[in-house]
XYZ file of C-alpha atoms in Angstrom:
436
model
C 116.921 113.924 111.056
C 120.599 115.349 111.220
C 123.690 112.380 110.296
C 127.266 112.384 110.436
C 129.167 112.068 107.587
C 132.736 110.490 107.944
C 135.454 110.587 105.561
C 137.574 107.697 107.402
C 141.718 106.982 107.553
C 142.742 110.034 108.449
C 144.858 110.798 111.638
C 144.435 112.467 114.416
C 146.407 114.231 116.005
C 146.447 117.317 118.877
C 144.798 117.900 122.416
C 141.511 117.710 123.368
C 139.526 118.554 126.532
C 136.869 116.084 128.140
C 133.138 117.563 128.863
C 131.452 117.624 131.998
C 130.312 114.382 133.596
C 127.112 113.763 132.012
C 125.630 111.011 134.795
C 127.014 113.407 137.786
C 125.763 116.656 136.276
C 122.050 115.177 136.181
C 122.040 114.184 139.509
C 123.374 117.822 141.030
C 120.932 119.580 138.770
C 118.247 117.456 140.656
C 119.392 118.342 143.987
C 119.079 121.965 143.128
C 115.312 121.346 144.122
C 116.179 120.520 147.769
C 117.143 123.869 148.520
C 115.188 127.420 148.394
C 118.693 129.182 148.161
C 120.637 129.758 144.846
C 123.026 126.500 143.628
C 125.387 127.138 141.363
C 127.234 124.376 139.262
C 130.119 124.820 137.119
C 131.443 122.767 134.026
C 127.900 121.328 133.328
C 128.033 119.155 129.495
C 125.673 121.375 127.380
C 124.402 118.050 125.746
C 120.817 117.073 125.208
C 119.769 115.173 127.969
C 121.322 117.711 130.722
C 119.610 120.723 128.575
C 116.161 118.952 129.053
C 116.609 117.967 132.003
C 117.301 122.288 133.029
C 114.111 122.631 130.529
C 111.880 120.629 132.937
C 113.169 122.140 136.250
C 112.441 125.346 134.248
C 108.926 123.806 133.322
C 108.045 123.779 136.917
C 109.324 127.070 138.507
C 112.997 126.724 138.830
C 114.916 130.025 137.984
C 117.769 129.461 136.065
C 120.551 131.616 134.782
C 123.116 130.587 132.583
C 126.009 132.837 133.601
C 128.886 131.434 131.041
C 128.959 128.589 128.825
C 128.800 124.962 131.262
C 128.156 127.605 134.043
C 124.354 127.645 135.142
C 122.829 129.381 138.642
C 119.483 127.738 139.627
C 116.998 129.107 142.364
C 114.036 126.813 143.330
C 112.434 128.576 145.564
C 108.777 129.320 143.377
C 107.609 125.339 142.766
C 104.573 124.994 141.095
C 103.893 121.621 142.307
C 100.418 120.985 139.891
C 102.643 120.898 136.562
C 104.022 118.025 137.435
C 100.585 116.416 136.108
C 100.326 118.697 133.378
C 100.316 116.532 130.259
C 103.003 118.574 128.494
C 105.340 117.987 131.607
C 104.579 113.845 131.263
C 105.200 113.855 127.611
C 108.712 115.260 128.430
C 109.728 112.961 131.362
C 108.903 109.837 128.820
C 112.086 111.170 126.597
C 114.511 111.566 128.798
C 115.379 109.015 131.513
C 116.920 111.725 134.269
C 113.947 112.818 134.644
C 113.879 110.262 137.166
C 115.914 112.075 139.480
C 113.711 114.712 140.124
C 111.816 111.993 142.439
C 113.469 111.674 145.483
C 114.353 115.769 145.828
C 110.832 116.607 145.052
C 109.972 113.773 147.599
C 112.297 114.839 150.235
C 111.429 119.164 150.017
C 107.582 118.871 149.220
C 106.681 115.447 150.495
C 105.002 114.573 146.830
C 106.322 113.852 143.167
C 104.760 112.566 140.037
C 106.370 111.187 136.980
C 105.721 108.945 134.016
C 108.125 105.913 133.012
C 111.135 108.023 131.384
C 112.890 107.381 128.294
C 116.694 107.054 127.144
C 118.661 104.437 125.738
C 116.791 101.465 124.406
C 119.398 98.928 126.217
C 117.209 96.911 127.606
C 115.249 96.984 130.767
C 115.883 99.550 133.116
C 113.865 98.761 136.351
C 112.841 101.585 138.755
C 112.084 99.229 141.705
C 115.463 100.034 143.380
C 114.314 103.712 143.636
C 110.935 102.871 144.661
C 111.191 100.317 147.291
C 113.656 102.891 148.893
C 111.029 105.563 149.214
C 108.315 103.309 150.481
C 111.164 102.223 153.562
C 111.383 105.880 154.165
C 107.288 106.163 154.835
C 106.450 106.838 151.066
C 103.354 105.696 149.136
C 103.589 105.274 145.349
C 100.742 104.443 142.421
C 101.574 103.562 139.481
C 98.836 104.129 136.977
C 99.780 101.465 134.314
C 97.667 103.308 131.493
C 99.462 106.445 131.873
C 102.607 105.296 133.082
C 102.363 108.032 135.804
C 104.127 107.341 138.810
C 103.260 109.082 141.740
C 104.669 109.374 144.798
C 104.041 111.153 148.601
C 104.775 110.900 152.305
C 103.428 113.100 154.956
C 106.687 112.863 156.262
C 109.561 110.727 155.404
C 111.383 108.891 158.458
C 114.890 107.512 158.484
C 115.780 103.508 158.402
C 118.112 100.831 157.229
C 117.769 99.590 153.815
C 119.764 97.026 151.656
C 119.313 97.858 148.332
C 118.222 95.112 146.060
C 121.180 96.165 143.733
C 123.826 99.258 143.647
C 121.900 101.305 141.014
C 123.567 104.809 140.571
C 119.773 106.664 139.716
C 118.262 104.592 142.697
C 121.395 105.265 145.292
C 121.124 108.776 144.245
C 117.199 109.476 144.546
C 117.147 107.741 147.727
C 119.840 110.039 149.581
C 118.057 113.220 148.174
C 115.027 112.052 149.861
C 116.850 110.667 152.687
C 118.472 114.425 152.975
C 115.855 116.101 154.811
C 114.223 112.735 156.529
C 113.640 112.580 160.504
C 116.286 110.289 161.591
C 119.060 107.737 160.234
C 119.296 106.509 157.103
C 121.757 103.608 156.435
C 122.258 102.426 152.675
C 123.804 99.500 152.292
C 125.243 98.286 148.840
C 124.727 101.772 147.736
C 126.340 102.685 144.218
C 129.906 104.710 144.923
C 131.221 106.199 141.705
C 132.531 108.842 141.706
C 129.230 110.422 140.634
C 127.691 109.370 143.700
C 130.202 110.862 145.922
C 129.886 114.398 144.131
C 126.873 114.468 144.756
C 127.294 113.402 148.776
C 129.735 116.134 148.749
C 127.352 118.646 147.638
C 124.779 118.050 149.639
C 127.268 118.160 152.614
C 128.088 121.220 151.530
C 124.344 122.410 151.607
C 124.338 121.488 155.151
C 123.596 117.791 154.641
C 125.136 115.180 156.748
C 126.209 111.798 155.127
C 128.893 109.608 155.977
C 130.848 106.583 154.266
C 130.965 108.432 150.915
C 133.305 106.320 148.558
C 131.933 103.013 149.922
C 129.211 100.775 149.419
C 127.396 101.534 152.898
C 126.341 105.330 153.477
C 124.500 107.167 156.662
C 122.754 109.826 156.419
C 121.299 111.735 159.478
C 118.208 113.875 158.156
C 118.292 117.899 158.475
C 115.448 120.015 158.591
C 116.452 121.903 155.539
C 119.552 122.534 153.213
C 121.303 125.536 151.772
C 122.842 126.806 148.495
C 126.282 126.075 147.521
C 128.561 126.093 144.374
C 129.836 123.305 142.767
C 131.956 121.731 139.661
C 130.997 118.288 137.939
C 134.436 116.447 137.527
C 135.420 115.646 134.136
C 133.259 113.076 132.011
C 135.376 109.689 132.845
C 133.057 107.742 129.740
C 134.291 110.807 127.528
C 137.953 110.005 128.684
C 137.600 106.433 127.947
C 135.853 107.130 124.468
C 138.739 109.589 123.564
C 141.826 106.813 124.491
C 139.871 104.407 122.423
C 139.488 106.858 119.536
C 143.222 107.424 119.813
C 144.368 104.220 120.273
C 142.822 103.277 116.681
C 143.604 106.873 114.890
C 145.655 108.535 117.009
C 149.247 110.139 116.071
C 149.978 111.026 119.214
C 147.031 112.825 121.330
C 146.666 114.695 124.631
C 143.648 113.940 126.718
C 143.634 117.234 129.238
C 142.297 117.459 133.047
C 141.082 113.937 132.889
C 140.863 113.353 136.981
C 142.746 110.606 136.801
C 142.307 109.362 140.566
C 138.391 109.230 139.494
C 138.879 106.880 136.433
C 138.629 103.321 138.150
C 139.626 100.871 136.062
C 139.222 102.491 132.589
C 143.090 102.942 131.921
C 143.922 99.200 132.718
C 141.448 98.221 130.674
C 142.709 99.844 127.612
C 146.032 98.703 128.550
C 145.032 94.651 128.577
C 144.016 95.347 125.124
C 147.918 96.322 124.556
C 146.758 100.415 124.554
C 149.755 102.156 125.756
C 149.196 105.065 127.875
C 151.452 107.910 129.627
C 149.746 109.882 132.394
C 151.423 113.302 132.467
C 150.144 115.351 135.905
C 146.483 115.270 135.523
C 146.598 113.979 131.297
C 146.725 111.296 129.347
C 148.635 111.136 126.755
C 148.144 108.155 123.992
C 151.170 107.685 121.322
C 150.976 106.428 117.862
C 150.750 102.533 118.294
C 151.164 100.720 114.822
C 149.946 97.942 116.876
C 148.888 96.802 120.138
C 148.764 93.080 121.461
C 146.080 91.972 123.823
C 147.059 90.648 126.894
C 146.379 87.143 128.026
C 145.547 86.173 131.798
C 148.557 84.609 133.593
C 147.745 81.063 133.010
C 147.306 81.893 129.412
C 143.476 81.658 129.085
C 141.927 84.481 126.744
C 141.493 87.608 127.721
C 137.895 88.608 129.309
C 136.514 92.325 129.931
C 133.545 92.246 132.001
C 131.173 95.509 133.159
C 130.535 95.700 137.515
C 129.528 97.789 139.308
C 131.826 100.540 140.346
C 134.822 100.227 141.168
C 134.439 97.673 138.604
C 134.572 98.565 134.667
C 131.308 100.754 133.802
C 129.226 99.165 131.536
C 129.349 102.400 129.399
C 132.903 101.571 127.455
C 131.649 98.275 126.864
C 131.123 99.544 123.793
C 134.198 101.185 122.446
C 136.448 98.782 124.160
C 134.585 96.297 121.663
C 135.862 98.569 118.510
C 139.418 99.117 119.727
C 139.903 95.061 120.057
C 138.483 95.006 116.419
C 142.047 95.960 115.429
C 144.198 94.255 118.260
C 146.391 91.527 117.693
C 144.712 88.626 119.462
C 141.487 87.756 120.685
C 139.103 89.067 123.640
C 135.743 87.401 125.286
C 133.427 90.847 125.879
C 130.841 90.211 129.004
C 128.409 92.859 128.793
C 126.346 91.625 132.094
C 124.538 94.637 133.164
C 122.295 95.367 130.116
C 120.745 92.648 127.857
C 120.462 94.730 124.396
C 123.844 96.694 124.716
C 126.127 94.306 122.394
C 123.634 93.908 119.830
C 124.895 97.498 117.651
C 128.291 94.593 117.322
C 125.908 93.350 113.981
C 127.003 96.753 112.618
C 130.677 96.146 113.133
C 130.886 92.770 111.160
C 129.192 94.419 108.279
C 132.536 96.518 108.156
C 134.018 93.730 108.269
C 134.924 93.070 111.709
C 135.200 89.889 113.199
C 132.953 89.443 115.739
C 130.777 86.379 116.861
C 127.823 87.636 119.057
C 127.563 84.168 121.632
C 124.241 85.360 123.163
C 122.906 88.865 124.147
C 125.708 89.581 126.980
C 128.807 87.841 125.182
C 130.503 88.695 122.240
C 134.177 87.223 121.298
C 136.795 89.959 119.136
C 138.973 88.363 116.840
C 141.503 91.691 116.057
C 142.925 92.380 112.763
C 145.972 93.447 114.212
C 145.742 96.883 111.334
C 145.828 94.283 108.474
C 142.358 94.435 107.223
C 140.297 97.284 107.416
C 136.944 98.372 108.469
C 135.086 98.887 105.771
C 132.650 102.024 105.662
C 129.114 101.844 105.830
C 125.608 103.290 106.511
C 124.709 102.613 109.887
C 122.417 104.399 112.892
C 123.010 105.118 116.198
C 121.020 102.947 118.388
C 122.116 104.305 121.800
C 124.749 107.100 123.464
C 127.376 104.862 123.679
C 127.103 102.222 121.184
C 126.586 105.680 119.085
C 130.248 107.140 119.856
C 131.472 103.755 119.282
C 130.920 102.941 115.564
C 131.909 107.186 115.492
C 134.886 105.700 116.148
C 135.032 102.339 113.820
C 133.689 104.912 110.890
C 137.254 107.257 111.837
C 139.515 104.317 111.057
C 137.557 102.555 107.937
C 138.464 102.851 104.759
C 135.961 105.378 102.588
C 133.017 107.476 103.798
C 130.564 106.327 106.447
C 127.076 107.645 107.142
C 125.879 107.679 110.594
C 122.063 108.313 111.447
C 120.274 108.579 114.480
C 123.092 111.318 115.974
C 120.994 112.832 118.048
C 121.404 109.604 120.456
C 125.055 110.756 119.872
C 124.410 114.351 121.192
C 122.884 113.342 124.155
C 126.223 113.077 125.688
C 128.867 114.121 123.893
C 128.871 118.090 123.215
C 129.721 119.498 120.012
C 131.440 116.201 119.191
C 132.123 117.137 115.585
C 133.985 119.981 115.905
C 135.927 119.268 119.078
C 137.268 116.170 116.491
C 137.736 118.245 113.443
C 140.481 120.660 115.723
C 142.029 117.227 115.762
C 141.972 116.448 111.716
C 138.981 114.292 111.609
C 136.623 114.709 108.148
C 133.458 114.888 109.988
C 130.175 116.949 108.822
C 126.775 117.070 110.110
C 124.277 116.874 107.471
C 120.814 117.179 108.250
C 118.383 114.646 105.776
């Protein structure tokens, strides 16, 4: 099992250059099965998860060619629909949770899918019923054989309808308007998921030929095609990788450039940073963070704490929950931390109060930050990396601590961020990869 080893307190300083969007890329690469005709996608994150996920298109006939690095060419025109009940192919849906959206394209194209429960972050429950109770409105039958954990899914042919969906999941908006793609008829989503990951993908498939409207809002309508073409497209820059990046500079920084962020496609991240005091200069299409000796949390106007809370987009993503958490470690004042979307995501916070940080952990979707406003310290540690996220985050509390940290686990680490330890040694970080 490989580890990080980090030689904390030293500054950063230089420019640095986000991935591609991890969530968005998985969701194009899925689409690439809707289509007989070549897809190309540019400025795909060569991190774990998206290399399985290729692996398992590969697995069951896609073509791929990887023309450049983050620059892959896929043809799916040879399926061989009976591996996707090979046991080999079920084992490797189990590890890797976007697996998942290779449902609804394989539903929409071929009328049939199989899967078995997927894997990823152990955050808590992750229901599919969002994805499933959309294909059954579109004419779909599933079983789910509770021994196995197969799923399987088919339609002799899928027809357009209405649906409210029982909640704006991002994996269950997105299967349902691959399948929806190539349905007979209308399909209206309401209380669809609309990040921006959601409307890359709508724009793709419009440029394949599909027609969807209302992309950017909660209600989308899609009028079914008989079949869709190839296209090209580029994943917009990682938005959780920005985010991690402005919290790793607010805490180490001397001054760092965050390149080509796509700042119009950030939401709420920069304000958030900013009611924790985090000054930030956007320059064009950067971010630039300065040195801040210190930065003082903001309080709401009538003088109550400050309270971050995840939503649904356009609200805060749950996925900076976590490194929002380690930046307020070293504000000056105190913020109330509402994690409400997963139940096991604040719990990697016992970590940070054995390095000293002062933290009290109210229940499994509050925490409260008392900062140290620079005055005290984290103190180094041994620690593993329980999920992506939480993973980059105590990356980040090891950078700033005083002595040498070892991090385990990193492989939940490299699962979305790409060659993480180099990209921050180019910056002056003391960062090695060890392997136990």
């Amino acid at each position: 099992m490989e580890s990080f080893i980090i030689e904390g307190g030293h500054r950063l300083s230089g420019t640095i250059c986000p991935q591609g969007a991890k969530n968005e890329a998985l969701e194009v690469i899925g689409a690439v099965l809707l289509t007989k005709e070549e897809v190309r996608i540019k400025n795909v994150p060569e991190i774990l998860d998206v290399v399985n996920l290729i692996r398992l298109l590969q697995d069951i006939g896609v073509s791929v060619s990887h023309n450049a690095f983050g620059d892959y060419t896929f043809s799916a025109e040879n399926i061989d629909l009976t591996r996707l009940r090979s046991p080999e192919y079920i084992m490797k849906c189990s590890r890797l949770r976007g697996s998942v959206l290779m449902l609804g394209p394989l539903l929409g194209r071929f009328g049939e899918a199989s899967i078995s429960k997927p894997g990823g972050d152990k955050i808590g429950r992750r229901r599919l019923d969002t994805h499933f109770l959309g294909f059954k409105k579109l004419g779909a039958e599933f079983v789910h054989d509770e021994q196995s954990g197969l799923y399987h899914i088919e339609a002799d042919h899928l027809k357009g309808c209405y649906m409210l969906l029982d909640e704006a999941s991002i994996t269950g908006t997105a299967n349902i308007i691959m399948a929806a793609v190539l349905a007979e008829g209308t399909t209206t989503i309401y209380n669809a998921a609309c990040e921006p990951y959601i409307q890359q993908l709508c724009r793709m498939l419009n440029s394949m030929g599909a027609r969807i409207t209302g992309i950017g809002s909660n209600l989308l309508t899609i009028e079914g095609v008989n079949e869709l073409s190839g296209t090209q497209h580029t994943v917009l820059p990682d938005m959780i990788e920005v985010g991690s990046f402005i919290g790793m500079a607010a805490m180490v920084g001397d001054g760092i450039r965050i390149k080509d962020v796509s700042v119009e496609n950030l939401g709420l991240i920069p304000d958030a940073f900013r009611r924790l005091g985090v000054k930030l200069e956007i320059d064009g299409d950067d971010i630039v963070v300065p040195r801040q000796p210190h930065y003082v949390v903001s309080s709401f106007v009538d003088g109550t704490i400050m309270t971050l809370a995840d939503a649904p987009w356009p609200g805060l993503t749950p996925d900076l929950i976590s490194v929002l958490i380690v930046v307020a470690t070293q504000a000056r004042g105190s913020v109330l931390f509402h994690q409400k979307m997963f139940e096991s995501r604040l719990f990697f916070v016992d970590k940070l109060i054995d390095m000293g940080a002062q933290i009290i952990l109210c229940d499994p979707h509050r925490a409260v930050v008392v900062g140290h406003d620079h005055k005290v310290r984290l103190r180094a540690g041994r620690m593993s990396s329980p999920d992506i996220r939480a993973g980059i985050a105590l990356l980040i509390a090891a950078l700033s601590a005083k002595g040498t940290s070892h991090i385990d686990n990193i492989a939940q680490i490299d699962r979305g961020y790409q060659n993480i330890e180099q990209r921050l040694q180019a910056l002056g970080a003391k960062i090695t990869r060890v392997n136990d």
